mmCIF file of C-alpha atoms and ligand atoms in Angstrom:
data_model
loop_
_atom_site.group_PDB
_atom_site.id
_atom_site.type_symbol
_atom_site.label_atom_id
_atom_site.label_comp_id
_atom_site.label_asym_id
_atom_site.label_seq_id
_atom_site.Cartn_x
_atom_site.Cartn_y
_atom_site.Cartn_z
ATOM 1 C CA MET A 222 31.829 47.955 133.305
ATOM 2 C CA ARG A 223 30.843 45.539 130.532
ATOM 3 C CA ILE A 224 27.142 45.677 129.587
ATOM 4 C CA LEU A 225 25.797 43.263 126.975
ATOM 5 C CA VAL A 226 22.140 43.410 126.000
ATOM 6 C CA LEU A 227 20.292 40.323 124.696
ATOM 7 C CA LEU A 228 17.294 41.207 122.533
ATOM 8 C CA GLY A 229 14.630 38.954 121.073
ATOM 9 C CA ALA A 230 10.920 38.216 120.980
ATOM 10 C CA PRO A 231 9.386 36.058 123.727
ATOM 11 C CA GLY A 232 10.765 32.550 123.134
ATOM 12 C CA ALA A 233 13.700 33.607 120.957
ATOM 13 C CA GLY A 234 16.178 31.974 123.360
ATOM 14 C CA LYS A 235 17.413 34.966 125.379
ATOM 15 C CA GLY A 236 17.224 33.127 128.714
ATOM 16 C CA THR A 237 18.774 29.942 127.330
ATOM 17 C CA GLN A 238 21.715 31.852 125.869
ATOM 18 C CA ALA A 239 22.100 34.309 128.759
ATOM 19 C CA HIS A 240 22.732 31.428 131.201
ATOM 20 C CA ILE A 241 25.442 30.004 128.910
ATOM 21 C CA LEU A 242 27.079 33.383 128.180
ATOM 22 C CA ALA A 243 27.108 34.247 131.888
ATOM 23 C CA ARG A 244 29.186 31.118 132.558
ATOM 24 C CA HIS A 245 31.514 31.785 129.590
ATOM 25 C CA LEU A 246 32.092 35.452 130.312
ATOM 26 C CA GLY A 247 31.979 35.420 134.125
ATOM 27 C CA LEU A 248 29.277 38.081 134.202
ATOM 28 C CA PRO A 249 25.958 37.897 136.082
ATOM 29 C CA ARG A 250 22.767 37.470 134.071
ATOM 30 C CA ILE A 251 20.145 40.032 134.986
ATOM 31 C CA ALA A 252 16.693 39.055 133.722
ATOM 32 C CA THR A 253 13.863 41.480 134.442
ATOM 33 C CA GLY A 254 11.270 38.719 133.866
ATOM 34 C CA ASP A 255 12.931 36.508 136.530
ATOM 35 C CA LEU A 256 13.133 39.411 138.980
ATOM 36 C CA PHE A 257 9.422 40.100 138.482
ATOM 37 C CA ARG A 258 8.479 36.401 138.828
ATOM 38 C CA ALA A 259 10.493 36.129 142.072
ATOM 39 C CA ALA A 260 8.669 39.193 143.428
ATOM 40 C CA VAL A 261 5.274 37.694 142.474
ATOM 41 C CA ARG A 262 6.169 34.382 144.174
ATOM 42 C CA ALA A 263 7.320 36.200 147.312
ATOM 43 C CA GLY A 264 4.167 38.370 147.355
ATOM 44 C CA THR A 265 6.153 41.604 147.779
ATOM 45 C CA PRO A 266 4.604 45.017 146.954
ATOM 46 C CA LEU A 267 6.509 44.916 143.639
ATOM 47 C CA GLY A 268 5.072 41.460 142.934
ATOM 48 C CA LEU A 269 1.516 42.622 143.637
ATOM 49 C CA GLU A 270 2.068 45.621 141.346
ATOM 50 C CA VAL A 271 3.380 43.630 138.366
ATOM 51 C CA LYS A 272 1.327 40.406 138.568
ATOM 52 C CA GLU A 273 -1.603 41.577 136.434
ATOM 53 C CA PHE A 274 0.589 43.008 133.685
ATOM 54 C CA MET A 275 2.451 39.717 133.409
ATOM 55 C CA GLU A 276 -0.737 37.645 133.414
ATOM 56 C CA ARG A 277 -2.038 39.738 130.506
ATOM 57 C CA GLY A 278 1.278 39.451 128.630
ATOM 58 C CA GLU A 279 1.781 43.225 128.785
ATOM 59 C CA PHE A 280 4.843 45.264 129.639
ATOM 60 C CA VAL A 281 5.244 46.271 133.263
ATOM 61 C CA PRO A 282 5.293 50.128 133.374
ATOM 62 C CA ASP A 283 8.683 51.604 132.505
ATOM 63 C CA GLU A 284 9.160 53.516 135.738
ATOM 64 C CA THR A 285 8.899 50.366 137.875
ATOM 65 C CA THR A 286 11.011 48.297 135.501
ATOM 66 C CA VAL A 287 13.813 50.839 135.101
ATOM 67 C CA ARG A 288 14.013 51.459 138.877
ATOM 68 C CA MET A 289 14.252 47.721 139.596
ATOM 69 C CA LEU A 290 16.853 47.126 136.884
ATOM 70 C CA LEU A 291 19.083 50.003 137.995
ATOM 71 C CA GLU A 292 18.920 48.860 141.634
ATOM 72 C CA ARG A 293 19.976 45.389 140.546
ATOM 73 C CA LEU A 294 22.860 46.825 138.492
ATOM 74 C CA ASP A 295 24.135 48.485 141.688
ATOM 75 C CA ALA A 296 24.641 45.092 143.389
ATOM 76 C CA PRO A 297 28.295 44.167 144.015
ATOM 77 C CA ASP A 298 28.243 41.154 141.657
ATOM 78 C CA ALA A 299 27.468 43.521 138.738
ATOM 79 C CA SER A 300 30.306 45.944 139.461
ATOM 80 C CA HIS A 301 32.231 44.680 136.389
ATOM 81 C CA GLY A 302 29.148 44.451 134.184
ATOM 82 C CA ALA A 303 26.236 42.184 133.333
ATOM 83 C CA ILE A 304 24.309 40.402 130.621
ATOM 84 C CA LEU A 305 20.868 42.001 130.408
ATOM 85 C CA ASP A 306 18.166 39.494 129.438
ATOM 86 C CA GLY A 307 14.817 41.094 128.616
ATOM 87 C CA PHE A 308 15.810 44.721 129.164
ATOM 88 C CA PRO A 309 15.473 47.190 127.489
ATOM 89 C CA ARG A 310 12.144 46.428 125.779
ATOM 90 C CA ASN A 311 11.316 49.809 124.288
ATOM 91 C CA ARG A 312 13.006 53.078 123.369
ATOM 92 C CA ALA A 313 12.259 54.737 126.747
ATOM 93 C CA GLN A 314 13.987 51.893 128.627
ATOM 94 C CA ALA A 315 16.936 51.944 126.219
ATOM 95 C CA SER A 316 17.533 55.636 126.717
ATOM 96 C CA ALA A 317 17.049 55.406 130.534
ATOM 97 C CA LEU A 318 19.721 52.701 130.554
ATOM 98 C CA ASP A 319 22.099 54.827 128.462
ATOM 99 C CA GLU A 320 21.637 57.833 130.753
ATOM 100 C CA SER A 321 22.307 55.807 133.853
ATOM 101 C CA LEU A 322 25.356 54.059 132.368
ATOM 102 C CA ALA A 323 26.764 57.412 131.180
ATOM 103 C CA LYS A 324 26.675 58.608 134.815
ATOM 104 C CA ARG A 325 28.835 55.598 135.688
ATOM 105 C CA GLY A 326 31.213 56.374 132.803
ATOM 106 C CA SER A 327 29.981 53.335 130.905
ATOM 107 C CA ARG A 328 27.768 52.372 127.956
ATOM 108 C CA VAL A 329 26.198 49.348 126.290
ATOM 109 C CA GLU A 330 28.983 47.414 124.565
ATOM 110 C CA LEU A 331 26.782 45.346 122.236
ATOM 111 C CA ALA A 332 23.092 44.692 121.628
ATOM 112 C CA LEU A 333 22.720 41.101 120.434
ATOM 113 C CA TYR A 334 19.415 40.476 118.682
ATOM 114 C CA ILE A 335 18.434 36.796 118.494
ATOM 115 C CA ALA A 336 16.061 36.717 115.523
ATOM 116 C CA VAL A 337 13.443 33.918 115.258
ATOM 117 C CA PRO A 338 10.320 33.898 113.033
ATOM 118 C CA GLU A 339 6.983 34.330 114.816
ATOM 119 C CA ASP A 340 5.540 30.900 113.918
ATOM 120 C CA GLU A 341 8.436 29.138 115.644
ATOM 121 C CA LEU A 342 8.095 31.228 118.819
ATOM 122 C CA LEU A 343 4.650 29.808 119.595
ATOM 123 C CA ALA A 344 5.909 26.213 119.355
ATOM 124 C CA ARG A 345 8.891 26.975 121.546
ATOM 125 C CA LEU A 346 6.916 28.609 124.339
ATOM 126 C CA SER A 347 4.186 25.974 124.517
ATOM 127 C CA GLY A 348 6.825 23.225 125.000
ATOM 128 C CA ARG A 349 9.004 25.095 127.484
ATOM 129 C CA TRP A 350 9.797 23.796 130.995
ATOM 130 C CA VAL A 351 11.795 25.897 133.448
ATOM 131 C CA CYS A 352 13.612 24.884 136.619
ATOM 132 C CA GLN A 353 12.141 26.304 139.775
ATOM 133 C CA ALA A 354 15.452 27.115 141.459
ATOM 134 C CA HIS A 355 17.405 29.055 138.820
ATOM 135 C CA GLY A 356 15.310 29.284 135.664
ATOM 136 C CA HIS A 357 17.344 26.832 133.544
ATOM 137 C CA THR A 358 15.300 26.213 130.424
ATOM 138 C CA TYR A 359 14.276 23.043 128.558
ATOM 139 C CA HIS A 360 11.975 22.153 125.694
ATOM 140 C CA GLU A 361 9.929 18.947 125.816
ATOM 141 C CA VAL A 362 10.815 18.042 122.213
ATOM 142 C CA ALA A 363 13.893 20.030 121.152
ATOM 143 C CA TYR A 364 15.874 20.067 124.450
ATOM 144 C CA PRO A 365 14.373 17.627 126.991
ATOM 145 C CA PRO A 366 16.043 17.161 130.397
ATOM 146 C CA ARG A 367 17.897 13.847 131.021
ATOM 147 C CA VAL A 368 15.289 12.868 133.656
ATOM 148 C CA PRO A 369 11.742 14.085 132.878
ATOM 149 C CA GLY A 370 10.652 16.876 135.225
ATOM 150 C CA VAL A 371 14.091 17.371 136.822
ATOM 151 C CA CYS A 372 16.697 20.057 136.056
ATOM 152 C CA ASP A 373 19.994 18.618 134.710
ATOM 153 C CA VAL A 374 21.991 21.423 136.340
ATOM 154 C CA ASP A 375 20.633 21.678 139.886
ATOM 155 C CA GLY A 376 18.119 18.822 140.286
ATOM 156 C CA SER A 377 15.190 21.118 141.063
ATOM 157 C CA PRO A 378 11.669 20.415 139.717
ATOM 158 C CA LEU A 379 10.694 21.723 136.274
ATOM 159 C CA VAL A 380 7.509 23.771 135.947
ATOM 160 C CA GLN A 381 5.599 25.506 133.155
ATOM 161 C CA ARG A 382 5.255 29.283 133.356
ATOM 162 C CA ASP A 383 1.786 30.790 133.846
ATOM 163 C CA ASP A 384 2.345 33.127 130.885
ATOM 164 C CA ASP A 385 3.138 30.240 128.513
ATOM 165 C CA ARG A 386 -0.565 29.422 128.089
ATOM 166 C CA PRO A 387 -1.359 29.766 124.339
ATOM 167 C CA GLU A 388 -3.714 32.764 124.762
ATOM 168 C CA VAL A 389 -1.144 34.674 126.867
ATOM 169 C CA VAL A 390 1.679 33.766 124.481
ATOM 170 C CA ARG A 391 -0.287 35.309 121.611
ATOM 171 C CA ALA A 392 -0.929 38.454 123.681
ATOM 172 C CA ARG A 393 2.777 38.699 124.606
ATOM 173 C CA LEU A 394 3.796 38.511 120.965
ATOM 174 C CA GLU A 395 1.173 41.077 119.957
ATOM 175 C CA ASN A 396 2.013 43.487 122.784
ATOM 176 C CA GLN A 397 5.776 43.203 122.725
ATOM 177 C CA LEU A 398 7.011 42.986 119.137
ATOM 178 C CA GLY A 399 6.525 46.741 118.565
ATOM 179 C CA GLY A 400 8.795 47.542 121.508
ATOM 180 C CA LEU A 401 11.407 45.109 120.250
ATOM 181 C CA ARG A 402 11.452 46.884 116.864
ATOM 182 C CA GLU A 403 11.937 50.223 118.676
ATOM 183 C CA VAL A 404 14.950 48.885 120.565
ATOM 184 C CA VAL A 405 16.497 47.368 117.431
ATOM 185 C CA ASP A 406 16.040 50.731 115.659
ATOM 186 C CA TYR A 407 17.568 52.503 118.664
ATOM 187 C CA TYR A 408 20.795 50.456 118.671
ATOM 188 C CA ARG A 409 21.287 50.032 114.899
ATOM 189 C CA PRO A 410 22.494 53.597 114.158
ATOM 190 C CA LEU A 411 24.871 53.408 117.136
ATOM 191 C CA GLY A 412 26.740 50.611 115.334
ATOM 192 C CA ILE A 413 26.460 48.205 118.289
ATOM 193 C CA LEU A 414 23.615 45.988 117.022
ATOM 194 C CA ARG A 415 24.462 42.425 115.989
ATOM 195 C CA VAL A 416 21.761 40.193 114.496
ATOM 196 C CA ILE A 417 22.101 36.474 115.264
ATOM 197 C CA ASP A 418 20.113 33.737 113.496
ATOM 198 C CA GLY A 419 18.167 32.204 116.413
ATOM 199 C CA ARG A 420 16.694 29.352 114.314
ATOM 200 C CA ARG A 421 19.929 27.358 114.573
ATOM 201 C CA PRO A 422 20.566 24.771 117.346
ATOM 202 C CA ILE A 423 21.400 26.195 120.784
ATOM 203 C CA ALA A 424 25.157 25.457 120.544
ATOM 204 C CA ALA A 425 25.382 27.128 117.115
ATOM 205 C CA VAL A 426 23.586 30.219 118.397
ATOM 206 C CA THR A 427 25.999 30.365 121.351
ATOM 207 C CA ALA A 428 28.972 30.139 118.983
ATOM 208 C CA ASP A 429 27.595 32.982 116.853
ATOM 209 C CA LEU A 430 26.996 35.122 119.932
ATOM 210 C CA LEU A 431 30.512 34.520 121.245
ATOM 211 C CA ASP A 432 31.947 35.351 117.806
ATOM 212 C CA ALA A 433 30.034 38.627 117.851
ATOM 213 C CA ILE A 434 31.171 39.446 121.395
ATOM 214 C CA GLU A 435 34.791 38.436 121.021
ATOM 215 C CA PRO A 436 35.581 38.206 117.295
ATOM 216 C CA LYS A 437 38.626 36.106 116.536
ATOM 217 C CA PRO A 438 41.428 37.868 114.653
ATOM 218 C CA TYR A 439 41.174 36.900 110.964
ATOM 219 C CA TRP A 440 44.374 34.819 111.110
ATOM 220 C CA ARG A 441 42.814 32.545 113.804
ATOM 221 C CA ALA A 442 39.333 32.275 112.276
HETATM 222 P P1 LIG B 556 10.495 37.353 130.334
HETATM 223 O O1 LIG B 556 10.656 36.339 131.384
HETATM 224 O O2 LIG B 556 11.695 38.132 129.933
HETATM 225 O O3 LIG B 556 9.861 36.633 129.075
HETATM 226 P P2 LIG B 556 10.048 36.887 127.508
HETATM 227 O O4 LIG B 556 10.736 38.065 127.000
HETATM 228 O O5 LIG B 556 8.656 36.732 127.027
HETATM 229 O O6 LIG B 556 11.046 35.846 127.099
HETATM 230 P P3 LIG B 556 10.969 34.373 127.432
HETATM 231 O O7 LIG B 556 11.594 34.106 128.762
HETATM 232 O O8 LIG B 556 9.553 33.866 127.258
HETATM 233 O O9 LIG B 556 11.784 33.749 126.220
HETATM 234 P P4 LIG B 556 13.358 33.650 125.984
HETATM 235 O O10 LIG B 556 13.722 34.489 124.816
HETATM 236 O O11 LIG B 556 14.107 33.833 127.251
HETATM 237 O O12 LIG B 556 13.406 32.138 125.480
HETATM 238 P P5 LIG B 556 13.957 30.823 126.214
HETATM 239 O O13 LIG B 556 15.444 30.864 126.307
HETATM 240 O O14 LIG B 556 13.195 30.542 127.485
HETATM 241 O O15 LIG B 556 9.359 38.389 130.726
HETATM 242 C C1 LIG B 556 8.129 37.934 131.272
HETATM 243 C C2 LIG B 556 7.204 39.129 131.492
HETATM 244 O O16 LIG B 556 7.783 40.060 132.433
HETATM 245 C C3 LIG B 556 6.924 39.977 130.238
HETATM 246 O O17 LIG B 556 5.877 39.421 129.462
HETATM 247 C C4 LIG B 556 6.544 41.329 130.887
HETATM 248 O O18 LIG B 556 5.237 41.283 131.391
HETATM 249 C C5 LIG B 556 7.513 41.413 132.065
HETATM 250 N N1 LIG B 556 8.777 42.089 131.704
HETATM 251 C C6 LIG B 556 10.027 41.526 131.677
HETATM 252 N N2 LIG B 556 10.956 42.434 131.319
HETATM 253 C C7 LIG B 556 10.293 43.608 131.129
HETATM 254 C C8 LIG B 556 10.699 44.907 130.730
HETATM 255 N N3 LIG B 556 11.998 45.181 130.471
HETATM 256 N N4 LIG B 556 9.752 45.868 130.616
HETATM 257 C C9 LIG B 556 8.456 45.624 130.889
HETATM 258 N N5 LIG B 556 7.984 44.383 131.264
HETATM 259 C C10 LIG B 556 8.900 43.404 131.379
HETATM 260 O O19 LIG B 556 13.568 29.723 125.110
HETATM 261 C C11 LIG B 556 12.213 29.417 124.805
HETATM 262 C C12 LIG B 556 12.066 27.916 124.489
HETATM 263 O O20 LIG B 556 12.755 27.618 123.282
HETATM 264 C C13 LIG B 556 12.678 26.978 125.556
HETATM 265 O O21 LIG B 556 11.859 25.855 125.695
HETATM 266 C C14 LIG B 556 14.057 26.598 124.980
HETATM 267 O O22 LIG B 556 14.494 25.321 125.395
HETATM 268 C C15 LIG B 556 13.779 26.624 123.479
HETATM 269 N N6 LIG B 556 14.947 27.072 122.693
HETATM 270 C C16 LIG B 556 15.847 28.034 123.031
HETATM 271 N N7 LIG B 556 16.768 28.184 122.044
HETATM 272 C C17 LIG B 556 16.422 27.295 121.062
HETATM 273 C C18 LIG B 556 16.979 26.964 119.798
HETATM 274 N N8 LIG B 556 18.083 27.586 119.329
HETATM 275 N N9 LIG B 556 16.362 26.012 119.063
HETATM 276 C C19 LIG B 556 15.216 25.380 119.528
HETATM 277 N N10 LIG B 556 14.663 25.628 120.730
HETATM 278 C C20 LIG B 556 15.248 26.591 121.492
#
């Protein structure tokens, strides 16, 4: 089972890169934020439970998040592994993931931290548009769709996320950066943390991620 973890602050480009890596590596992308948003849209008990946390830009409680993530990892399409986008977000989630993977005889292969300075995150999130069907991501200035308001990949309408309002974005950054530091500190001593410069263009970030995941032998570099 191949488990790759994508780490980064809100707006660092985890979702953008996870979609691309999923296609390259033939692994499903599992994004806790998308799973929560789908539950909110569908009005399920999980959705009702998590809605307020998301609207305030806070973490959903660990117990709920870990249970949902582990259930999703049990789905047949994840039997060979997955790219985790937005999980783990704190030390408790990281160690719950390790415990559960150990029971399956597996472990996290790499934790890929996409690093972007805080001032750029705000600009990225306020210009973001996301496709309603599959969450493909655009930016109105940096990465606009070919036809305004329409997803290049699946033709579905583009919408702005409720939690991309400036006041919620600030709360998300405030509430979540501490957890991100915990997770980075958790993986660093294990020797599986790779830090990627997320300020570069999307294609360059993808290339750096793929190099970290599957380094070329030195004679082919
Ligand atoms: P979630 O949906 O995971 O949101 P997030 O972590 O805040 O991350 P984002 O989706 O906002 O950003 P991203 O890094 O994916 O950036 P993107 O690729 O879109 O979580 C939402 C909420 O759910 C959380 O706030 C929390 O409440 C809850 N939650 C989720 N997981 C949880 C957990 N494990 N525990 C507890 N609660 C949890 O890119 C952003 C923009 O930048 C786009 O417009 C894009 O086009 C642009 N862009 C991307 N890359 C580049 C680049 N290289 N250069 C220029 N622009 C770029």
